[in-house]
XYZ file of C-alpha atoms in Angstrom:
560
model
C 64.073 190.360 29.084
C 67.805 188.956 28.768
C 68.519 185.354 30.030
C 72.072 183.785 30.220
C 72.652 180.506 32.471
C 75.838 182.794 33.976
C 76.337 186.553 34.060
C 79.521 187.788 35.239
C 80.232 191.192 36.599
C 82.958 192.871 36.033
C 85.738 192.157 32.968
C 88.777 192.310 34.444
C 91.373 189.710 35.276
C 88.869 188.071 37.711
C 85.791 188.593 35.357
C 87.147 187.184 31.991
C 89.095 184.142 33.758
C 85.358 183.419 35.404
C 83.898 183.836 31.867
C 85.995 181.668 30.181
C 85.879 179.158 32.991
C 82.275 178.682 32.675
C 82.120 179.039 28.547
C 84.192 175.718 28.839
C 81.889 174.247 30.836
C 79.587 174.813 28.305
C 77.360 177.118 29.778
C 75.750 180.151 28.476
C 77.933 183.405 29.720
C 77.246 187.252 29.617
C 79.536 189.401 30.968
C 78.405 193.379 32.457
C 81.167 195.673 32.593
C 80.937 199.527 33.554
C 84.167 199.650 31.348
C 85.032 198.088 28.245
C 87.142 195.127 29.202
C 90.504 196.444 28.348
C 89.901 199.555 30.512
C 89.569 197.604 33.354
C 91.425 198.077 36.068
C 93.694 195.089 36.194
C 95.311 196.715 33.292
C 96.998 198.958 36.065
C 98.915 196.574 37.950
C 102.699 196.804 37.985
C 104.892 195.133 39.150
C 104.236 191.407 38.875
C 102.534 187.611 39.788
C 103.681 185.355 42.228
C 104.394 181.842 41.770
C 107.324 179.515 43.702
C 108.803 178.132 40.461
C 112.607 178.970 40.853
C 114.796 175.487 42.138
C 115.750 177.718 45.616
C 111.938 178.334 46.369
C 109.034 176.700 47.213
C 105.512 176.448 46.959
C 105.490 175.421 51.196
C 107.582 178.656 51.229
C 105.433 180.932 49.443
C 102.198 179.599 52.013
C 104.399 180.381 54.378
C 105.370 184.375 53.313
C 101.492 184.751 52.836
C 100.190 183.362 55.992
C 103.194 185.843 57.956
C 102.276 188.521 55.576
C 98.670 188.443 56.318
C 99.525 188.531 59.583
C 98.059 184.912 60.567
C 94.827 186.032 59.988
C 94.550 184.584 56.344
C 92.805 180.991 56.315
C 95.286 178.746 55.812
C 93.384 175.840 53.977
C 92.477 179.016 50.599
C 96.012 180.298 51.030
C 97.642 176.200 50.607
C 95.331 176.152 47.663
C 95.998 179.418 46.200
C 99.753 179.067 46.510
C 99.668 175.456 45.030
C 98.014 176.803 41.677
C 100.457 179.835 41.139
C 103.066 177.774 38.725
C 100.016 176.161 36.341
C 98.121 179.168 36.512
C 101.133 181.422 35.109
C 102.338 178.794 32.687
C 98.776 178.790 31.707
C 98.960 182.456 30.915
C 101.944 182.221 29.241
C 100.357 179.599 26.821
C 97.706 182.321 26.062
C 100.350 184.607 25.075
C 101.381 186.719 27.825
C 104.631 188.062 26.961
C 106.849 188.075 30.190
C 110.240 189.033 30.964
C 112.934 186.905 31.016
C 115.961 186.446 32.134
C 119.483 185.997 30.345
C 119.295 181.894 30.544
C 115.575 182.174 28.749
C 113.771 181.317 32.097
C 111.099 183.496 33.943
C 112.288 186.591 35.040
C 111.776 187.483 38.931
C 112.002 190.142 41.389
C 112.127 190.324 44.253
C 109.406 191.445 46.664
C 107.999 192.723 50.052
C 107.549 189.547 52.508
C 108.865 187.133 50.125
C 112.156 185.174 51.540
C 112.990 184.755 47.419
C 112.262 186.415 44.395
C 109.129 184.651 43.134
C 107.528 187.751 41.344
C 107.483 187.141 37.520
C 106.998 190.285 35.748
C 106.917 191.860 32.053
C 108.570 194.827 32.592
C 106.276 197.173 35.102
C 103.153 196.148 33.020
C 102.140 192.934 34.147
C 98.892 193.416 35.128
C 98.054 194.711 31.319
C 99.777 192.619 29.716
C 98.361 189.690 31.395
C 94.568 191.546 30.318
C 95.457 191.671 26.796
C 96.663 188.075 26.626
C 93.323 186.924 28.414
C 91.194 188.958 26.327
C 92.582 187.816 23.355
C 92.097 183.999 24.252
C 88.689 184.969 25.400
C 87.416 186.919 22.235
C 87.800 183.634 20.566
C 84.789 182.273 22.804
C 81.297 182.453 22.337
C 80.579 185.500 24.593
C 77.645 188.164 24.880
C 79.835 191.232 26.470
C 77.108 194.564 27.501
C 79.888 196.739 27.881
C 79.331 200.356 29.734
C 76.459 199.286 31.493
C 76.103 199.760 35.208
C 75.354 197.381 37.603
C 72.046 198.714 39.465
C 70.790 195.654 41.702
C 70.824 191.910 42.385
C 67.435 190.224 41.965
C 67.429 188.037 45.132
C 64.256 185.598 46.539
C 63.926 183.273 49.495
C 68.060 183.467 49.550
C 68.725 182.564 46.182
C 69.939 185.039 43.191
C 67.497 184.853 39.990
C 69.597 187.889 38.316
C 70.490 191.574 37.852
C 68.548 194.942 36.596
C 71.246 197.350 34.995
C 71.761 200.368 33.684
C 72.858 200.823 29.691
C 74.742 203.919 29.952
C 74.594 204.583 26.042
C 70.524 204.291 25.911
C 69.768 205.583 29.301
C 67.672 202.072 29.730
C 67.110 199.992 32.430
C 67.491 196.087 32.030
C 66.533 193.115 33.617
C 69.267 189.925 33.090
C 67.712 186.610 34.480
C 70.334 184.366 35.171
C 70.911 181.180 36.727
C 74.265 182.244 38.698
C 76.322 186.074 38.964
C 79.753 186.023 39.508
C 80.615 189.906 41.025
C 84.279 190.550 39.884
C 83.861 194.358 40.051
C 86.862 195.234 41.744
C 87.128 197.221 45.081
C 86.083 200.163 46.823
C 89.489 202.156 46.659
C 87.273 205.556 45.659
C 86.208 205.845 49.583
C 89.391 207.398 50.083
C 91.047 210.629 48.458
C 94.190 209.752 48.028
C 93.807 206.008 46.241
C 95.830 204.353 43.593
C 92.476 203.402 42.345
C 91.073 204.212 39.323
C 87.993 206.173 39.142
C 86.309 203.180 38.502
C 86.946 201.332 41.528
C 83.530 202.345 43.469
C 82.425 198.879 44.825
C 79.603 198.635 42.964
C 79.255 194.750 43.180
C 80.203 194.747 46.978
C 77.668 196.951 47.460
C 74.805 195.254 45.550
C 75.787 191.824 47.280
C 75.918 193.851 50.833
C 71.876 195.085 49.664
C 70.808 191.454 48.714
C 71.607 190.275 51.761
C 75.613 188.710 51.441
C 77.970 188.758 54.609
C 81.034 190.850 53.734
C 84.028 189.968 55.483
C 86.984 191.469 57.018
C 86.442 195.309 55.444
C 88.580 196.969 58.212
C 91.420 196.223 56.309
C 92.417 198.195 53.882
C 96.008 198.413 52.759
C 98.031 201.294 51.674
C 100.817 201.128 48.835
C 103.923 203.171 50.619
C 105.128 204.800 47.057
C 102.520 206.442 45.724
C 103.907 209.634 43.344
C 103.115 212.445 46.025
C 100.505 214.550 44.331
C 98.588 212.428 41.906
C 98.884 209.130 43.631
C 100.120 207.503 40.930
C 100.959 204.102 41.962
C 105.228 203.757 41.846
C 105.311 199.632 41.512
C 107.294 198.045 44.483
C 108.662 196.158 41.802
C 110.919 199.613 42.176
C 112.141 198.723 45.321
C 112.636 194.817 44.500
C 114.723 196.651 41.689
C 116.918 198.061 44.183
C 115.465 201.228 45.043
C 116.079 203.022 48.323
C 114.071 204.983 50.515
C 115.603 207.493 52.153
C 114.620 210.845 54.389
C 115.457 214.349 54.488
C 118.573 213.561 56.481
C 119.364 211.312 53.077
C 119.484 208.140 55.723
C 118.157 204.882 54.546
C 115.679 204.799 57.277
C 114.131 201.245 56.715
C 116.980 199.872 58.883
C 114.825 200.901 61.569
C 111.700 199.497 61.049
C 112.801 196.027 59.283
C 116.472 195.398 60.022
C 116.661 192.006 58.149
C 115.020 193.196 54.753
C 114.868 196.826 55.126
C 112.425 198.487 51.239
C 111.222 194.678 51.146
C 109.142 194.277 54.481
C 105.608 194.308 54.301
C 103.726 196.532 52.220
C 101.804 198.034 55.834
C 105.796 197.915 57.686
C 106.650 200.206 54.824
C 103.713 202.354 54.917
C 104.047 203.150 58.144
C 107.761 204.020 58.483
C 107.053 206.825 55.744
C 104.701 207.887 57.783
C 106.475 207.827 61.479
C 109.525 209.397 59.258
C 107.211 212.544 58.187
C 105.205 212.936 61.788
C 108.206 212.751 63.460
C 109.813 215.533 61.651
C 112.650 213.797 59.106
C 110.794 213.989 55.929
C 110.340 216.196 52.964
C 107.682 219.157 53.299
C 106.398 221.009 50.308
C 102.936 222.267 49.138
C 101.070 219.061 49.311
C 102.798 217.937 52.470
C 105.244 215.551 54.186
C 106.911 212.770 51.982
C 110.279 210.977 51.200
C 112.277 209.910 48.871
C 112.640 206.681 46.588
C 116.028 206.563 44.905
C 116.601 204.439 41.789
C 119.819 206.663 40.321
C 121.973 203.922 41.714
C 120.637 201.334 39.801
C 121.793 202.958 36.032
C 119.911 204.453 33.317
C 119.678 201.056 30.919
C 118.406 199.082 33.925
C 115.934 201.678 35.122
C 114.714 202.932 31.883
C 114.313 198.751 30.448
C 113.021 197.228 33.665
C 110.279 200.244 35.257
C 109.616 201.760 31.442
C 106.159 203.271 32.975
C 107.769 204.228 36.175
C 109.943 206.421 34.089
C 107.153 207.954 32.178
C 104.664 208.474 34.976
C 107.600 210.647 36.877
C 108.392 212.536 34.001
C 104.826 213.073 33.100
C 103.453 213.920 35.896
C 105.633 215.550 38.307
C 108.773 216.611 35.796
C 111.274 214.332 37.819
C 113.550 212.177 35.765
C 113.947 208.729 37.857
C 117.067 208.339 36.110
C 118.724 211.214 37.877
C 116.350 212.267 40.616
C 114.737 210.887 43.674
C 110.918 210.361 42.976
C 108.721 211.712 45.647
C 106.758 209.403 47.611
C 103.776 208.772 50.445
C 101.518 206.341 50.961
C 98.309 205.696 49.526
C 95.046 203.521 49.851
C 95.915 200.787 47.128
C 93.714 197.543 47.972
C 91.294 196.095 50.233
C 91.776 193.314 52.136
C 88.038 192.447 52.576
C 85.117 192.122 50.393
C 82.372 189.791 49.908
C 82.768 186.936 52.149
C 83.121 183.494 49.875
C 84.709 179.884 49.977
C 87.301 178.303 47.931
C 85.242 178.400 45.139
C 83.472 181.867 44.968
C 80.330 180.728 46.870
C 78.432 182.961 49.100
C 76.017 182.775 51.468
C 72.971 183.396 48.774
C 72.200 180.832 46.859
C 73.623 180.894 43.072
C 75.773 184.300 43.726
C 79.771 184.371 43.815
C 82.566 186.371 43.745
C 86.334 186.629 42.649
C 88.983 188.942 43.026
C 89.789 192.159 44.384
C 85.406 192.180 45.456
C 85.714 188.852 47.109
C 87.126 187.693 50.307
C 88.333 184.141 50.389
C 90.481 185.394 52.871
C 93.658 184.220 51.859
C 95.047 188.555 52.671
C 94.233 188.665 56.048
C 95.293 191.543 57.465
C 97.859 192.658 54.834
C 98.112 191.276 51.025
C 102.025 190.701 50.024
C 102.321 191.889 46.558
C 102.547 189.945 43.716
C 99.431 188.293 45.207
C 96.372 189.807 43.675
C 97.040 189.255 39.941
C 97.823 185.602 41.039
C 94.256 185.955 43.073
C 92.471 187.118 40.183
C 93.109 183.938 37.721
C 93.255 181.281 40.237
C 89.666 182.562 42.395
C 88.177 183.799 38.906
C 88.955 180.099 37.507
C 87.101 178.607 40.772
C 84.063 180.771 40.751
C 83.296 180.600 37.095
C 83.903 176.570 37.333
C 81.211 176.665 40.626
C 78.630 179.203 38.976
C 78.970 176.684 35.624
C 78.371 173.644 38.027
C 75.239 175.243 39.806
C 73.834 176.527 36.476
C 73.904 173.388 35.250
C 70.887 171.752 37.450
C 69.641 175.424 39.181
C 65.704 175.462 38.313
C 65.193 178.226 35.652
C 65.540 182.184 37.285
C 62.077 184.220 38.175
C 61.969 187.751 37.198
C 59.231 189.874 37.618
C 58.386 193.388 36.124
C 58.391 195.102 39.910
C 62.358 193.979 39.788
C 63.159 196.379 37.061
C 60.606 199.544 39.033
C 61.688 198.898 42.116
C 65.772 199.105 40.809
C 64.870 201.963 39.070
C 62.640 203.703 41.038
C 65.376 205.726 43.202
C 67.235 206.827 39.905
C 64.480 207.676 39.048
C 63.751 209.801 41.724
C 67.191 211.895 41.769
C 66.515 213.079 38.439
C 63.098 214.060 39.309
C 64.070 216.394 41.873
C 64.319 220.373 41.447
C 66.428 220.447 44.289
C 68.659 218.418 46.923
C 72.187 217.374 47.310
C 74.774 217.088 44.974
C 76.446 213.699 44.440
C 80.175 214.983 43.929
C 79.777 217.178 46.845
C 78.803 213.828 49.423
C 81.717 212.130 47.522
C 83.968 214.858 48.586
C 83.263 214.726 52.177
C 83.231 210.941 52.579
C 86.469 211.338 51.083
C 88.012 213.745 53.629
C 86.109 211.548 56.536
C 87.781 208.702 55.534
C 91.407 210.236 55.220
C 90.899 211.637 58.575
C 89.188 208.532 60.502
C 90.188 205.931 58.831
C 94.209 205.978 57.812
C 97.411 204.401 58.062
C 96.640 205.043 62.130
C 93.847 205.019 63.782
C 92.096 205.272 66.967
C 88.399 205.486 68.807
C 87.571 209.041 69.202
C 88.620 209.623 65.567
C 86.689 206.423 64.250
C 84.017 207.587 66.044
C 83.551 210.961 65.035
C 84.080 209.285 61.339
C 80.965 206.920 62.084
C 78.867 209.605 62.728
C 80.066 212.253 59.697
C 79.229 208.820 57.442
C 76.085 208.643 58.928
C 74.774 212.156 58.465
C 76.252 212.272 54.983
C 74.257 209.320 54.297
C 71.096 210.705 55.347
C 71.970 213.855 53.147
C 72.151 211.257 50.186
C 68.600 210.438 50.766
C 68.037 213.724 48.887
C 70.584 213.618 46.142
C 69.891 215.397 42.855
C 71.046 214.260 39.594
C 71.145 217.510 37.399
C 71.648 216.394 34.173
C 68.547 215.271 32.283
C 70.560 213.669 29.300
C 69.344 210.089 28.542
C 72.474 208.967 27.235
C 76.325 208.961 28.933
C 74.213 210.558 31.643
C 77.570 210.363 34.357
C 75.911 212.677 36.463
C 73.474 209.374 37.273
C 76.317 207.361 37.373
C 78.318 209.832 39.542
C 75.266 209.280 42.341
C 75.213 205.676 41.920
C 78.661 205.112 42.901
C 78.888 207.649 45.786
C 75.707 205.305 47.277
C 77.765 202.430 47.061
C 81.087 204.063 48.410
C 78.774 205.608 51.502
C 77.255 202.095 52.056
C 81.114 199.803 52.303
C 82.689 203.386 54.070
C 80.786 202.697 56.888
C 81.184 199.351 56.719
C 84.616 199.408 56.742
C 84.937 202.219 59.659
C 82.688 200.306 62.102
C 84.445 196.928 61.570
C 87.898 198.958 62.297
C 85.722 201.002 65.492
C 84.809 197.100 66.775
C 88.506 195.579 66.139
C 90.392 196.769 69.291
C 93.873 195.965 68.467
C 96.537 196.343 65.912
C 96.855 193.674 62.860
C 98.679 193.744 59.772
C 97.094 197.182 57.950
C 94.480 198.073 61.047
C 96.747 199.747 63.262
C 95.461 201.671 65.774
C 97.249 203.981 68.391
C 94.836 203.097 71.476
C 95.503 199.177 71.113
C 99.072 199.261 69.568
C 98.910 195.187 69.788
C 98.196 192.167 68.058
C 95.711 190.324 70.248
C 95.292 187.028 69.053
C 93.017 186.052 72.110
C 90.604 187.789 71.172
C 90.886 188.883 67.648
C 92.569 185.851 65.746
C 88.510 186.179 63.743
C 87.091 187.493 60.872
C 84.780 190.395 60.558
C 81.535 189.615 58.815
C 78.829 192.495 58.484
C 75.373 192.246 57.202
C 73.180 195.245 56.523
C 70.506 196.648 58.579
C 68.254 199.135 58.631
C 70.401 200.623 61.399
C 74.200 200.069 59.562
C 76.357 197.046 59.782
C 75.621 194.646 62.116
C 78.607 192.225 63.052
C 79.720 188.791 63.490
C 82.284 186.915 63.854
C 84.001 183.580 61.872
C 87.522 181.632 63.098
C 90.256 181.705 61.053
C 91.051 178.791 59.612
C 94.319 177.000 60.661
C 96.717 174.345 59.219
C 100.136 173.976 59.762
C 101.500 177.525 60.746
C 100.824 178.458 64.431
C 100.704 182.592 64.822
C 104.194 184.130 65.769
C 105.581 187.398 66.039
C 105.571 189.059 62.704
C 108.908 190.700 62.105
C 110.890 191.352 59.047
């Protein structure tokens, strides 16, 4: 058996900043990662990190734009917190060798973004999020650091309420393992693969949500689930809204700059869930672009000049040429939205902490909730440092005096045991088959709008397709790389948090931030200024509520 006072799940941003954190507390780390930790997903973000550090902005400023942006649902107390660490957590990073842009004077380059009343987003180039990976790595490899990289994350070994560690799966053996540990950090990333259309990576299958939804941990707010307006129409392909804080336009088939519309004042830089749903009012009501894979608009940056567009969006460039044949430089890029983060996750404090004893969680799988209904990008890179730094820090702390893990044999058979039991079977359902139709459920009950009859019918489609995974069959018998078994591991979890997230968004009857549904077009605040917590049952999700928490901003009329 493995023993480490921490394990941390997950290696991206959130993972290795929660590694390192507890390393210099001088505790014992592992870290599991399905990926190796430069695959991660982190290394996908674009456009940039926030942090008030320009003389015209603030950090009061910046709590402001995210407590509007989330819709006043974000807890006020995390978000004061968050926003207050943004400057030493980026000069921090830049200390570590993240190379960012700057501007002619040698300061920090920023850009401006959606919800933001200044440019606060400091970037390096459209690569941020990767080139804020490589620079942690890097300072972490230097670390004493036991990394079991491609291993899956099967189950969380949980007693009487408290965590004692994790079975996984060692993808390059095909063996189970058991990992006592004194504390697990989940920093696994979301759930984006619930949906078809996702700026997600393939990865992105809520693995650790779902484990700490099994062992018993409260997961908060999943209704919410935001949609990137410019994703590259066919592949999804996330086009950074560091695009439009560039300058971009977005404009219909009548070539009209439609955004004046929707948000007067700030027009491509509202909120990332105004945006999304202009494109899609625009293409409903009948002024977009058709073609073969359906309604979309346009996103202009010819305007802006080739040295400008080709210096300051370099992968923006090569992702249009690539993979839809459109120079940027000279052509409109087409655009719709597409599921690109989730607001909820597992429900923790200021410091990672959830309701089990000795488990936490950072990032993209965690829910502080300093999103709300609707995370202003920029945001989540800064999330992913500052929350990693806090849980690692706590799950050091805890380690420190926790009484020494239990593990027992039965941990690793009962983990195993329905693995197992897909590859046993002659015959039964086929993972990427389930996948497919939770997919299309989701897309069809669960969008950009939404209302009861469709939610409902969604519910119900989840519900069968989950009893249809009861009989999944894993096909291939190979012990090793076996992503087949991996394939039906995931589509359990994504079932599992799909559900989750549908009947949360069936129970929420009104409209707030990115849950906007066309039977309760309103923000109620008298009833639903709360957060969503759901704990599993035998039957589904059951739910509860929690207040938000307030400070200083009273809720208003979001308008942009």
């Amino acid at each position: 058996m493995l023993r480490h006072d921490v394990v941390v799940v997950g290696a991206g941003l959130a993972g290795q900043r929660a590694a390192l954190a507890a390393i210099e507390a001088g505790r014992d780390v592992a870290i599991v990662s399905k990926l190796h930790p430069l695959r991660s997903h982190s290394g996908a973000a674009q456009g940039g990190i926030n942090a008030a550090v320009g003389a015209e902005d603030s950090v009061d400023t910046h709590i402001f734009d995210t407590v509007k942006g989330s819709d006043y649902l974000g807890d006020q107390d995390a978000i004061e917190f968050f926003c207050r660490e943004a400057g030493p957590i980026v000069v921090e990073m830049e200390h570590f060798g993240t190379i960012f842009s700057r501007s002619d004077d040698g300061s920090l380059a920023r850009r401006p973004f959606g919800g933001a009343h200044f440019p606060r987003t400091i970037y390096a180039a459209d690569r941020t999020g990767l080139a804020l990976l490589q620079a942690l790595w890097e300072r972490l490899g230097s670390e004493r650091l036991t990394l079991y990289a491609e291993w899956d994350l099967v189950d969380l070994v949980v007693r009487d309420g408290r965590v004692h560690g994790l079975v996984a799966f060692d993808r390059t053996s095909g063996e189970f393992a058991e990992i006592a540990a004194k504390a697990v950090v989940l920093a696994t990333g979301p759930a984006g693969r619930v949906y078809a259309k996702t700026t997600n990576a393939h990865s992105c299958t809520g693995d650790g949500i779902a484990a700490a939804y099994a062992a018993g941990a409260f997961l908060k707010d999943m209704e919410f689930v935001q949609f990137h307006p410019t994703a590259l129409l066919e592949s999804s392909i996330l086009i950074t809204e560091g695009a439009r804080g560039e300058g971009g336009l977005l404009k219909n088939a009548s070539g009209e700059q439609f955004m004046v519309r929707y948000a007067p004042h700030v027009k491509e830089l509202a909120s990332r869930d105004v945006v999304s749903r202009a494109i899609v009012t625009e293409v409903k009501e009948g002024r977009g672009f058709s073609g073969p894979f359906g309604g979309y608009v346009h996103l202009e940056l010819m305007h802006l000049g080739r040295e400008r567009v080709e210096s300051r969006l370099t992968e923006i460039c090569d992702f249009a040429r690539r993979f839809a044949g459109i120079d940027p430089v000279t052509e409109p890029i087409p655009v719709y939205p597409a599921q690109h983060y989730m607001m909820g996750g597992i429900g923790t404090d200021i410091h990672g902490a959830t309701n089990l004893t000795g488990l936490y969680a950072a990032g993209e799988a965690a829910c502080v909730s300093i999103h709300g209904a609707n995370r202003l990008g920029g945001n989540s890179l800064l999330e992913t440092l500052v929350f990693g730094r806090e849980a690692g820090r706590a799950a050091a702390a805890y380690a420190a005096t926790a009484p020494a893990p239990e593990m027992h044999a039965s941990d690793l058979e009962a983990a195993a045991a329905p693995l197992r039991a897909w590859s046993a079977r002659t015959d039964g359902e086929d993972p990427s088959t389930l996948r497919t139709e939770m997919q299309r459920t989701m897309e069809e009950c669960a969008g950009i709008y939404r209302d009861a009859a469709g939610m409902l019918e969604g519910i119900q489609r989840l519900r069968a397709l989950r009893a249809r995974f009861e009989k999944v069959r894993v096909v291939d018998r190979s012990p090793v790389y076996n992503l087949n078994l991996t394939d039906a591991l995931e589509t359990g979890h994504l079932l599992e948090l799909a559900e989750v997230i549908l009947v949360g968004a069936y129970a929420r009857t009104e409209s707030r931030g990115a849950h906007a549904r066309t039977d309760f077009p309103k923000r109620d605040d008298a009833r639903w200024m709360r957060h969503t917590l759901a704990r599993r049952t035998p039957t589904g999700p059951a739910l509860d509520y929690a207040p938000v928490a307030f400070t200083r901003f009273e809720p208003t009329e979001r308008v942009y």
